[in-house]
Coordinates of N, CA and C and ligand atoms in Angstrom, one line a residue:
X20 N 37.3 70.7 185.0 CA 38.6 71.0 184.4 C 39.6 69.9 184.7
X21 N 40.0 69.8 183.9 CA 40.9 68.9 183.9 C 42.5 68.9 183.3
X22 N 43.8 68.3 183.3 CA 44.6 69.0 182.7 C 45.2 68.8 181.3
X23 N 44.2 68.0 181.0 CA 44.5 67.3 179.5 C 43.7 68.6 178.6
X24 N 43.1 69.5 179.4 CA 42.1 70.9 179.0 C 43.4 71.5 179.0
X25 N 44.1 71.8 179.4 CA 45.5 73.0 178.9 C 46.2 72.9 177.5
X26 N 45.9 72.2 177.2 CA 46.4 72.1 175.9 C 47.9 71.7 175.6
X27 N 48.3 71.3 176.5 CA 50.3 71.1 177.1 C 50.2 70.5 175.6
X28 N 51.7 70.1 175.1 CA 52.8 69.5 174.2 C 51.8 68.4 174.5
X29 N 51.6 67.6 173.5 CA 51.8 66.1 173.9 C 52.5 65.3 174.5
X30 N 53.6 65.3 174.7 CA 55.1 64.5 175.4 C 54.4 64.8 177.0
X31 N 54.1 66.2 177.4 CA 54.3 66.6 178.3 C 52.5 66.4 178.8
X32 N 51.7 66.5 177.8 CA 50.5 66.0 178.4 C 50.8 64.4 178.9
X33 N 51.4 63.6 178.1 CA 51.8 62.0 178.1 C 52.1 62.2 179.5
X34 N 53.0 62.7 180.0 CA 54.0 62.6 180.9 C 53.0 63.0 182.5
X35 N 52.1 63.9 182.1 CA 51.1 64.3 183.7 C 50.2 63.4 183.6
X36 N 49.9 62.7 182.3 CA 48.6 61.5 182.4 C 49.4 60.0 183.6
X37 N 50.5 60.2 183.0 CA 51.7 58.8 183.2 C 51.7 59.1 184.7
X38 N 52.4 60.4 185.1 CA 52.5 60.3 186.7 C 51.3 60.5 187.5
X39 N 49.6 60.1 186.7 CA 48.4 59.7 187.7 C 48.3 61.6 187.7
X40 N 48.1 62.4 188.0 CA 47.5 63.8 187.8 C 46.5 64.2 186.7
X41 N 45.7 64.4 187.5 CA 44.4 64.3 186.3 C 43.4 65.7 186.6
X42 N 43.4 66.0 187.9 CA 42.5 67.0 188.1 C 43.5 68.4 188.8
X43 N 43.7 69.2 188.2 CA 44.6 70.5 188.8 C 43.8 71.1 189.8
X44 N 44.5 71.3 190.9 CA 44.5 72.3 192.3 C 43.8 73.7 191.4
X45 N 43.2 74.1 192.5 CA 42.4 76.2 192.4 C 43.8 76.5 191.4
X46 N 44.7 76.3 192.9 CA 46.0 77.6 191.9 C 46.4 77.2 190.5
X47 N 46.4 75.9 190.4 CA 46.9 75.3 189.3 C 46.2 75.7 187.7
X48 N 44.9 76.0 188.2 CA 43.7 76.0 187.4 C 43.7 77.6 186.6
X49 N 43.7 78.3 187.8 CA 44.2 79.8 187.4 C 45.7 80.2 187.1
X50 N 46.5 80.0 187.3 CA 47.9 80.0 187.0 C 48.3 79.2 185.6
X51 N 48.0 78.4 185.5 CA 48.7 77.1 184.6 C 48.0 78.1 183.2
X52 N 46.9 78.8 182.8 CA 46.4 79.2 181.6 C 47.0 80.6 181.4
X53 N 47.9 81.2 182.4 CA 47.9 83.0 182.9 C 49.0 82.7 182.2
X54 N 49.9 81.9 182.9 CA 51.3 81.6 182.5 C 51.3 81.1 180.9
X55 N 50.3 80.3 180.5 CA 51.1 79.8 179.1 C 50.2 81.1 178.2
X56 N 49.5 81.8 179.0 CA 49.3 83.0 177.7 C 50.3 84.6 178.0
X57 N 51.6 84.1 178.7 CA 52.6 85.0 178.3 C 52.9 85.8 179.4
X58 N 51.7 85.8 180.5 CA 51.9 86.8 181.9 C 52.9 87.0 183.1
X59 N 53.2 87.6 183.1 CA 53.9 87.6 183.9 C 52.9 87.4 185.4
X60 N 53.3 87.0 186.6 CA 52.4 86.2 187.8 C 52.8 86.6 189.1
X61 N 52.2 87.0 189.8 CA 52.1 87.1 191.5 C 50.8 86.1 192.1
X62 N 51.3 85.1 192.0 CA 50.4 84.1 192.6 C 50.5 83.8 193.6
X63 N 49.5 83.5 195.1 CA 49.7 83.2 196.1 C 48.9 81.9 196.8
X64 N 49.0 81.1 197.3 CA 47.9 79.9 197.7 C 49.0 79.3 198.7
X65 N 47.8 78.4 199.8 CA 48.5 78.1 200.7 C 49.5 76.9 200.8
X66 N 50.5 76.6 201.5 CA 51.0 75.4 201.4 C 50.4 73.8 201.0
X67 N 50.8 73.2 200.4 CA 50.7 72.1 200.0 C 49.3 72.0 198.9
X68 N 49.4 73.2 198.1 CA 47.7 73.4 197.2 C 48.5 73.1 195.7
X69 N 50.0 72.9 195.3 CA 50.2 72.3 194.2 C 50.9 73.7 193.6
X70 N 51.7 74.5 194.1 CA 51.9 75.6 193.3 C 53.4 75.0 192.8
X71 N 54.0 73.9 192.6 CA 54.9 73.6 192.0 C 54.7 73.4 191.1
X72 N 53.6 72.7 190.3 CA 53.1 72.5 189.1 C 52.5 73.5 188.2
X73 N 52.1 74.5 188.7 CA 51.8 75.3 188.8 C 52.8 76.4 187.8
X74 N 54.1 76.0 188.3 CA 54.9 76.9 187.5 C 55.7 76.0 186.5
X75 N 55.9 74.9 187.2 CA 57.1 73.3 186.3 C 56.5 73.2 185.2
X76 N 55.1 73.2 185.0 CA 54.2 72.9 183.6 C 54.2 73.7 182.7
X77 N 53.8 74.9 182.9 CA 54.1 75.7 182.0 C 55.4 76.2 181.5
X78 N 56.6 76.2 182.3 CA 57.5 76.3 182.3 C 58.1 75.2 181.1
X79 N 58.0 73.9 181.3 CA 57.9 73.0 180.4 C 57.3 72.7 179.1
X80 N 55.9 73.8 179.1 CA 55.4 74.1 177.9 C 56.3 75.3 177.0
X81 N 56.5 76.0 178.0 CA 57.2 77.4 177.5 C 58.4 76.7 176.4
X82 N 59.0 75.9 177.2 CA 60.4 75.2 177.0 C 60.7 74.8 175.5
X83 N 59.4 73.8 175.5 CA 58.9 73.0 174.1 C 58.7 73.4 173.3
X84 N 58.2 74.5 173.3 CA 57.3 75.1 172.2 C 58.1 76.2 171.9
X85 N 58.6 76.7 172.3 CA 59.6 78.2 171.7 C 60.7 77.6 171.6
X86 N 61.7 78.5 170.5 CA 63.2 78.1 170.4 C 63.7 78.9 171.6
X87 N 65.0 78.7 171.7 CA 65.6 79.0 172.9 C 66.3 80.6 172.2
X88 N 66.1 81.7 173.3 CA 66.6 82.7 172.5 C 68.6 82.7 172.8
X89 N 69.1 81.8 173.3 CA 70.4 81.4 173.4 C 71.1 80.1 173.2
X90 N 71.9 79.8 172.7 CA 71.9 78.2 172.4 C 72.9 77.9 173.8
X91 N 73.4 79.1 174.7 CA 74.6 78.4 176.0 C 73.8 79.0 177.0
X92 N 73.3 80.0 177.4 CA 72.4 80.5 178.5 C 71.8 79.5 179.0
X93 N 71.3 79.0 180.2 CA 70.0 78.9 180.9 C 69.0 79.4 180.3
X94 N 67.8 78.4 179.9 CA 66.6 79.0 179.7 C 65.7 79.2 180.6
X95 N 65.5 78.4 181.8 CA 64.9 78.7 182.9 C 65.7 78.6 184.6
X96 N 65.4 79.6 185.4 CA 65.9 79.9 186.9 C 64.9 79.4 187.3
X97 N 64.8 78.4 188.5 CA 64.2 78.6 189.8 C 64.6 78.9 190.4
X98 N 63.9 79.7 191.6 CA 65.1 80.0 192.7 C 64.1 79.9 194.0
X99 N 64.4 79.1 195.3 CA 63.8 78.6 196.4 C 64.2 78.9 197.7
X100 N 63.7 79.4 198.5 CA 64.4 79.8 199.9 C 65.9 79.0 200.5
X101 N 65.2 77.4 200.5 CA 66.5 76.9 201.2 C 66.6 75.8 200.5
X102 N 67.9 74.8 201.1 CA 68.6 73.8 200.1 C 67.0 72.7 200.3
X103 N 66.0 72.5 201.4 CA 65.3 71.6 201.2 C 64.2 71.8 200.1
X104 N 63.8 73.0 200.3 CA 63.0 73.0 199.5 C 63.0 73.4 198.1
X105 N 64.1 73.8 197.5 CA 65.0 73.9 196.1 C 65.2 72.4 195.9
X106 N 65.0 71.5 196.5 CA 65.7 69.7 196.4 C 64.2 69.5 196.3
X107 N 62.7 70.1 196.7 CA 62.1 69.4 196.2 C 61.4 69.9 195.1
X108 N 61.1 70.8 194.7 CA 61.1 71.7 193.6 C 61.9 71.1 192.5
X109 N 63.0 70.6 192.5 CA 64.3 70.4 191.9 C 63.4 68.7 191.3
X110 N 62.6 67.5 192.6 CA 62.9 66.5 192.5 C 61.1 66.3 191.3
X111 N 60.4 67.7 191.3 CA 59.3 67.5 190.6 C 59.5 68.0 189.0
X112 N 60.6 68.5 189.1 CA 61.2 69.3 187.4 C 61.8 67.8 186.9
X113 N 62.8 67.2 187.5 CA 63.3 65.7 187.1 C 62.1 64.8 186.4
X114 N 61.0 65.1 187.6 CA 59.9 64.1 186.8 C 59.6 64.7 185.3
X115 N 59.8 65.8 184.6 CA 59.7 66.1 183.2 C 60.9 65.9 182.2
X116 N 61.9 65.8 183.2 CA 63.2 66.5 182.2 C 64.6 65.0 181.6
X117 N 63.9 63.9 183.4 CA 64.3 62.9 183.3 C 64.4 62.3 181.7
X118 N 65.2 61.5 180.8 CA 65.3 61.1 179.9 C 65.0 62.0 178.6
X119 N 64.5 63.2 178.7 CA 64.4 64.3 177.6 C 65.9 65.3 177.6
X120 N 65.7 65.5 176.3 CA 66.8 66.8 175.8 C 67.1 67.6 177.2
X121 N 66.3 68.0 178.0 CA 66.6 69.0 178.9 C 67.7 68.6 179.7
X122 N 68.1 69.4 179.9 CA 69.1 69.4 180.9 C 68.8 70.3 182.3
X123 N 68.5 69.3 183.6 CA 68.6 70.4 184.5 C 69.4 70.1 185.8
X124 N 69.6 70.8 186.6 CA 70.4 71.2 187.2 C 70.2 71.4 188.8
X125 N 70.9 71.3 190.0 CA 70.4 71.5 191.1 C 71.3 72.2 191.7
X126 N 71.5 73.7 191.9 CA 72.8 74.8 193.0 C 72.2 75.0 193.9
X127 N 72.9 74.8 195.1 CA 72.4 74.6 196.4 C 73.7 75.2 197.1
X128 N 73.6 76.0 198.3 CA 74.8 76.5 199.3 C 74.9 75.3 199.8
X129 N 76.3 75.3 200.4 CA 76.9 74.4 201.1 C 77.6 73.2 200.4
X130 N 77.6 73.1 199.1 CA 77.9 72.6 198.4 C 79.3 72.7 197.7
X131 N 80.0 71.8 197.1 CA 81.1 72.0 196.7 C 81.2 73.4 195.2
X132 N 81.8 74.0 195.6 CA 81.8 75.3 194.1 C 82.3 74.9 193.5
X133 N 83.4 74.1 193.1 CA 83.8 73.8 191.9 C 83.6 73.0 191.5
X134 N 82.7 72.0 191.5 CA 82.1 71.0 191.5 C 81.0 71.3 190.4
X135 N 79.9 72.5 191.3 CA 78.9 73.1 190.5 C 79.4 73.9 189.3
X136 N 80.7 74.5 189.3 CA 80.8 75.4 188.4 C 81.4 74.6 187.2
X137 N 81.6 73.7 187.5 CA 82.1 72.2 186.0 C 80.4 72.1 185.7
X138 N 79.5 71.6 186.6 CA 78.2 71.6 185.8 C 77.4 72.6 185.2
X139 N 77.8 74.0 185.4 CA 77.1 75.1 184.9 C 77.8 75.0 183.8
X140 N 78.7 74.6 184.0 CA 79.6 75.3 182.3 C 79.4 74.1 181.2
X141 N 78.4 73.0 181.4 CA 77.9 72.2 180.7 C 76.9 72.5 179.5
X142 N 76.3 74.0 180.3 CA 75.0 75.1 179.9 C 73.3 74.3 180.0
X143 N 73.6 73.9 180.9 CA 72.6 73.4 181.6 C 71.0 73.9 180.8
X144 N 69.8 73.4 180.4 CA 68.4 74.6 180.3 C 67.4 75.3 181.1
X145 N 68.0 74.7 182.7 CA 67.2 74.7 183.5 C 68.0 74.5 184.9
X146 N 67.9 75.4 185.5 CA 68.5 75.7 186.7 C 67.4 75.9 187.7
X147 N 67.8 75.1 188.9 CA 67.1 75.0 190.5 C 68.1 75.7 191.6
X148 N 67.7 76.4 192.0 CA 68.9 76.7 193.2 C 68.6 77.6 194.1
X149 N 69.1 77.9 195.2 CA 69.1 78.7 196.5 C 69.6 80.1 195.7
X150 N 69.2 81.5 196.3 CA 70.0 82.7 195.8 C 71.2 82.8 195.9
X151 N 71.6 82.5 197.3 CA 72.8 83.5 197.6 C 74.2 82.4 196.7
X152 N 74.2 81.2 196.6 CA 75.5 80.5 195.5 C 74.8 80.4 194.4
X153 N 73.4 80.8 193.9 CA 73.4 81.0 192.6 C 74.5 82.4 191.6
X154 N 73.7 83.5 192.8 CA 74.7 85.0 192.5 C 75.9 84.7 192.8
X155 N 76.5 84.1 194.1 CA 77.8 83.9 193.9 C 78.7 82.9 192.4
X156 N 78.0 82.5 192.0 CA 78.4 81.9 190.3 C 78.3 82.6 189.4
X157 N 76.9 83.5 189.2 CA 77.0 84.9 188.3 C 77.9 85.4 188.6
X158 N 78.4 85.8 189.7 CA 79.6 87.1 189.9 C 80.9 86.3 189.6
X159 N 81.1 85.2 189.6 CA 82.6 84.5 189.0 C 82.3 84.3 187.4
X160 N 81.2 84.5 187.3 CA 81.2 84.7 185.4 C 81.2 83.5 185.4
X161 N 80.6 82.2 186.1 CA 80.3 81.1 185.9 C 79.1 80.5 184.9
X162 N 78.0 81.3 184.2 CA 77.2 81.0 183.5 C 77.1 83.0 183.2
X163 N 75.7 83.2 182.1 CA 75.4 84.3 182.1 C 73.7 84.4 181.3
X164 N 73.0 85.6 182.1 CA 71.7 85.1 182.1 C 70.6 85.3 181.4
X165 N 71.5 86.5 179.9 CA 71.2 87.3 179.1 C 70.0 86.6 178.2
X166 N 70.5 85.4 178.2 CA 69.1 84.5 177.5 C 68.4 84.0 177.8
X167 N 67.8 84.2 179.3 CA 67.1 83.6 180.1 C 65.6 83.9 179.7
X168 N 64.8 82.8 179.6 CA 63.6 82.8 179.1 C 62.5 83.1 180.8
X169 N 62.8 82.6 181.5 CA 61.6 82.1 182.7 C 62.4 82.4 183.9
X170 N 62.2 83.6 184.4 CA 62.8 83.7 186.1 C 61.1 83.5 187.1
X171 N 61.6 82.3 188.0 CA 60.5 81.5 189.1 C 61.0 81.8 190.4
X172 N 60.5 82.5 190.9 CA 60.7 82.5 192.0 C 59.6 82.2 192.9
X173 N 59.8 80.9 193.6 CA 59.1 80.2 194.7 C 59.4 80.5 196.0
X174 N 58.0 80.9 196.9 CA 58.1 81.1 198.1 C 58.9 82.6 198.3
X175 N 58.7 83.1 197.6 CA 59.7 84.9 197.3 C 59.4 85.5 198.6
X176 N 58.6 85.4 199.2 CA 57.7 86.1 200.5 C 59.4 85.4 201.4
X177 N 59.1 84.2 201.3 CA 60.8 83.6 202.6 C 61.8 84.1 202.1
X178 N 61.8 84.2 200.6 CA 63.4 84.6 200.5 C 63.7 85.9 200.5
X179 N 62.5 87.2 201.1 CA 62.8 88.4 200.9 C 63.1 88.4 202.4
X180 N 62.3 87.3 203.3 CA 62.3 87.5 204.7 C 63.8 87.0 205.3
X181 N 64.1 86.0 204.2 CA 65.8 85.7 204.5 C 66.9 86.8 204.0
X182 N 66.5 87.3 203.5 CA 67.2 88.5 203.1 C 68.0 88.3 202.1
X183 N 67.4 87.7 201.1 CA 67.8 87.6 199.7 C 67.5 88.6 198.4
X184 N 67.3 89.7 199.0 CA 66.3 90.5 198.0 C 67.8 91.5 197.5
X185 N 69.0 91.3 198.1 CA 70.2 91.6 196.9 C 70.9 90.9 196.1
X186 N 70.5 89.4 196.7 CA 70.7 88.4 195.4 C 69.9 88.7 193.8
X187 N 68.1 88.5 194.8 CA 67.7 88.9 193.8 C 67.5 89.9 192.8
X188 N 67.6 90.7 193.3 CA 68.0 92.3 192.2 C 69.1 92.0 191.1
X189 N 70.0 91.5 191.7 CA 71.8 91.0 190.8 C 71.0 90.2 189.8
X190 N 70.4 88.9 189.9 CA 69.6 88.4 189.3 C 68.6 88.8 188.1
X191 N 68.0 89.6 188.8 CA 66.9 90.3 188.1 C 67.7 90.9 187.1
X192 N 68.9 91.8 187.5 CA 69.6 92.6 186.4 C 69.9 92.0 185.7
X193 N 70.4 91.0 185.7 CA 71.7 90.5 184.5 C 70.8 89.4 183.8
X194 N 69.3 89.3 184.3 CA 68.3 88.2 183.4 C 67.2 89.5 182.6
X195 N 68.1 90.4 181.4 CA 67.3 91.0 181.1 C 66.7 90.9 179.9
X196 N 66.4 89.7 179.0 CA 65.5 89.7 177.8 C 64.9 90.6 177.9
X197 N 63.9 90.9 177.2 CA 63.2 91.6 177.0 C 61.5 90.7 176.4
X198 N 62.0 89.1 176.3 CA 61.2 88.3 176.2 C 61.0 87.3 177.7
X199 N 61.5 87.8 178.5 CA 61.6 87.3 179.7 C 60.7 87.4 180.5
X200 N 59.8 86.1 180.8 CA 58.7 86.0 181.6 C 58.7 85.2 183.1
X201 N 58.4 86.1 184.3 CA 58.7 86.2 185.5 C 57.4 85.5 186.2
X202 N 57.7 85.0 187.1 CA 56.6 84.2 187.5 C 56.9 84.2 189.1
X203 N 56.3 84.6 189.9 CA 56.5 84.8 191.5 C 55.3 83.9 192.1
X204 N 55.7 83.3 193.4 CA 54.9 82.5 193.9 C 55.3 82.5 195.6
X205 N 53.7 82.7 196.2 CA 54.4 82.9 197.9 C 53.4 82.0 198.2
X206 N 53.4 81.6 199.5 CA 52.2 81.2 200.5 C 51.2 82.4 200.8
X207 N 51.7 83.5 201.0 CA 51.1 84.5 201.7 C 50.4 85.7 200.8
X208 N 49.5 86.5 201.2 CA 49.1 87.2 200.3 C 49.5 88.5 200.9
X209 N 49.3 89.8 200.3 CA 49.5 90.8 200.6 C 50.8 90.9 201.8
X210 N 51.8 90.5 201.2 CA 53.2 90.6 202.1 C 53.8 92.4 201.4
X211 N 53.9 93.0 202.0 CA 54.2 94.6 202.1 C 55.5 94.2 200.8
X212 N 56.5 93.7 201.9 CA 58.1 93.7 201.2 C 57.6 92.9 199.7
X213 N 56.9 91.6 199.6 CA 56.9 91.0 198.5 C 56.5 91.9 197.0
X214 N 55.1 92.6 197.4 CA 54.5 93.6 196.4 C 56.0 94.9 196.1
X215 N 56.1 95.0 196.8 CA 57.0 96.0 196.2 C 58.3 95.6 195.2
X216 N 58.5 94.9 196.1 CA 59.5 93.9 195.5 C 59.3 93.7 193.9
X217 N 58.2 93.1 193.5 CA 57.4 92.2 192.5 C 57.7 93.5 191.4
X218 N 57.2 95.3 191.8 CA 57.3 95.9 190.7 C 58.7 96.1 190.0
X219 N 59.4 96.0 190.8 CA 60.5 95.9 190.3 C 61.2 95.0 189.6
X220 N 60.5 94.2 189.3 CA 60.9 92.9 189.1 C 59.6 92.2 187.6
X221 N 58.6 92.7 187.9 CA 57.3 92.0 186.9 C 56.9 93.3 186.2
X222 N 56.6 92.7 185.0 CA 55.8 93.4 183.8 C 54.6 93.3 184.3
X223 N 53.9 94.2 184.4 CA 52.0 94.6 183.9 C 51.6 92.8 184.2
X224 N 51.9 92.3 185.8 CA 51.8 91.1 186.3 C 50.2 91.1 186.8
X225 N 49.7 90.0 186.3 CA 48.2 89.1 186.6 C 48.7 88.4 188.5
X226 N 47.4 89.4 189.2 CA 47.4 88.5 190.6 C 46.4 87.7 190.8
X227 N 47.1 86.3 191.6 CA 46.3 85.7 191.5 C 46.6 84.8 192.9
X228 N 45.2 84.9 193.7 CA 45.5 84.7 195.1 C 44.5 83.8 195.7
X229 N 44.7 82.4 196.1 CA 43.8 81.7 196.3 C 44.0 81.0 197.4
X230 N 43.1 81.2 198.6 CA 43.5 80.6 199.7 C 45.0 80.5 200.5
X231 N 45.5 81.7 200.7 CA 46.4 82.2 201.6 C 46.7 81.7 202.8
X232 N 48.1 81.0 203.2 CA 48.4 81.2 204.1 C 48.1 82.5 205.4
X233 N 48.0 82.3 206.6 CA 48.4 83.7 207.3 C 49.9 84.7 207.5
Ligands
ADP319 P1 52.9 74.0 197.6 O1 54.2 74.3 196.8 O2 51.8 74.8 197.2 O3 53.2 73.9 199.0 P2 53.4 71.4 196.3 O4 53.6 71.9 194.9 O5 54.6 71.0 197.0 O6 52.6 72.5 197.1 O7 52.4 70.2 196.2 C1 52.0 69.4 197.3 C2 51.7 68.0 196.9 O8 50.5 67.9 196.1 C3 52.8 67.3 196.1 O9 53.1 66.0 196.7 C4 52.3 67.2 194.7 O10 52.8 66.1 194.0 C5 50.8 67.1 195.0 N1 50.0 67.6 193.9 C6 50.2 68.8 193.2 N2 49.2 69.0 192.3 C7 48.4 67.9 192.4 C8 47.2 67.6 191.6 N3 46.7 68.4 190.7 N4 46.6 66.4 192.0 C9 47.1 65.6 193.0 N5 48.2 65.9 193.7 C10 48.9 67.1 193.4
MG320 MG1 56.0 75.0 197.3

């Protein structure tokens, strides 16, 4: 298998041929077809097995190929435990988005707010960021999420262990398409808090768990 076998956009096939990626990771392999046939995902594999691509690709396909169901909304959330690793998540979305229509975005704590809140109000398509100053921007009526195509949440297992899990509810609420496809991704498999978490959160969600961290 290969990834020129997914069938991506062409731009965006062009673009994984260009950055040297030719053979997709386990997760990538299972994930990458689940996702572009509409599922919503609880995927788990261990660190460093490629689950960023995993979700950036399809997410990218998603992008391309459907009209946007808002013309000012956010079409796609990531959301990442902490400011490092939302910055690298953040620096593998760039490699798609760099010199295309997209517009994406990087909200991170600690960061200047009004700074961020002049770039959200640009209407950004694609948003990267930490929970807790993403919700803090939702709640100033800084952006709004009603048209949101793709909620990603990376590493969900840390950010429920950080205690992000009333960010993400606020989140969840106010991202309520009804075309809205959720995509979860941890290191770890059978985390108690995560599963539960997930129903509240995912539609009639495809698991898919490949070599787990402990
Ligand atoms: P994880 O999120 O599972 O910890 P990452 O998505 O950060 O893993 O990927 C780890 C590294 O593997 C990155 O440097 C990424 O560019 C690289 N990588 C991802 N997918 C592939 C692939 N199919 N072939 C080669 N390298 C890959
Ligand atoms: Mg990762």
């Amino acid at each position: 298998m290969q990834f020129k076998d997914f069938g991506f956009d062409k731009r965006l096939a062009g673009q994984v041929e260009h950055l040297g990626f030719d053979t997709p990771t386990e997760i990538q392999q299972q994930a990458i077809p689940a996702a572009m046939s509409g599922h919503d995902l609880i995927a788990s594999s261990k660190t460093g097995s490629g689950k960023t691509l995993a979700f950036v690709l399809p997410m990218m396909q998603r992008l391309t190929k459907q009209k946007a169901l808002s013309k000012k909304d956010p079409r796609a959330l990531i959301l990442a435990p902490t400011r490092e690793l939302a910055k690298q998540v953040f620096s593998q979305v760039r490699l798609f988005t760099a010199g295309s229509s997209f517009k994406s975005v990087l909200i991170l704590g600690g960061e200047n707010f009004n700074d961020q809140a002049k770039v959200l109000a640009k209407e950004p398509h694609i948003i990267v960021a930490t929970p807790g100053r993403l919700a803090d921007h939702l709640g100033h009526g800084h952006f709004y999420l009603q048209g949101l195509e793709l909620l990603i949440l990376d590493e969900a297992d840390r950010m429920l262990d950080l205690g992000f899990s009333k960010e993400l509810t606020k989140i969840n609420e106010e991202a309520n398409h009804r075309k809205r496809q959720t995509l979860l991704f941890s290191a770890t498999m059978d985390h108690a808090q995560v599963n539960e978490f997930a129903l509240s959160l995912l539609k009639d969600p495809k698991r898919i768990a490949v070599d787990a961290d402990i």
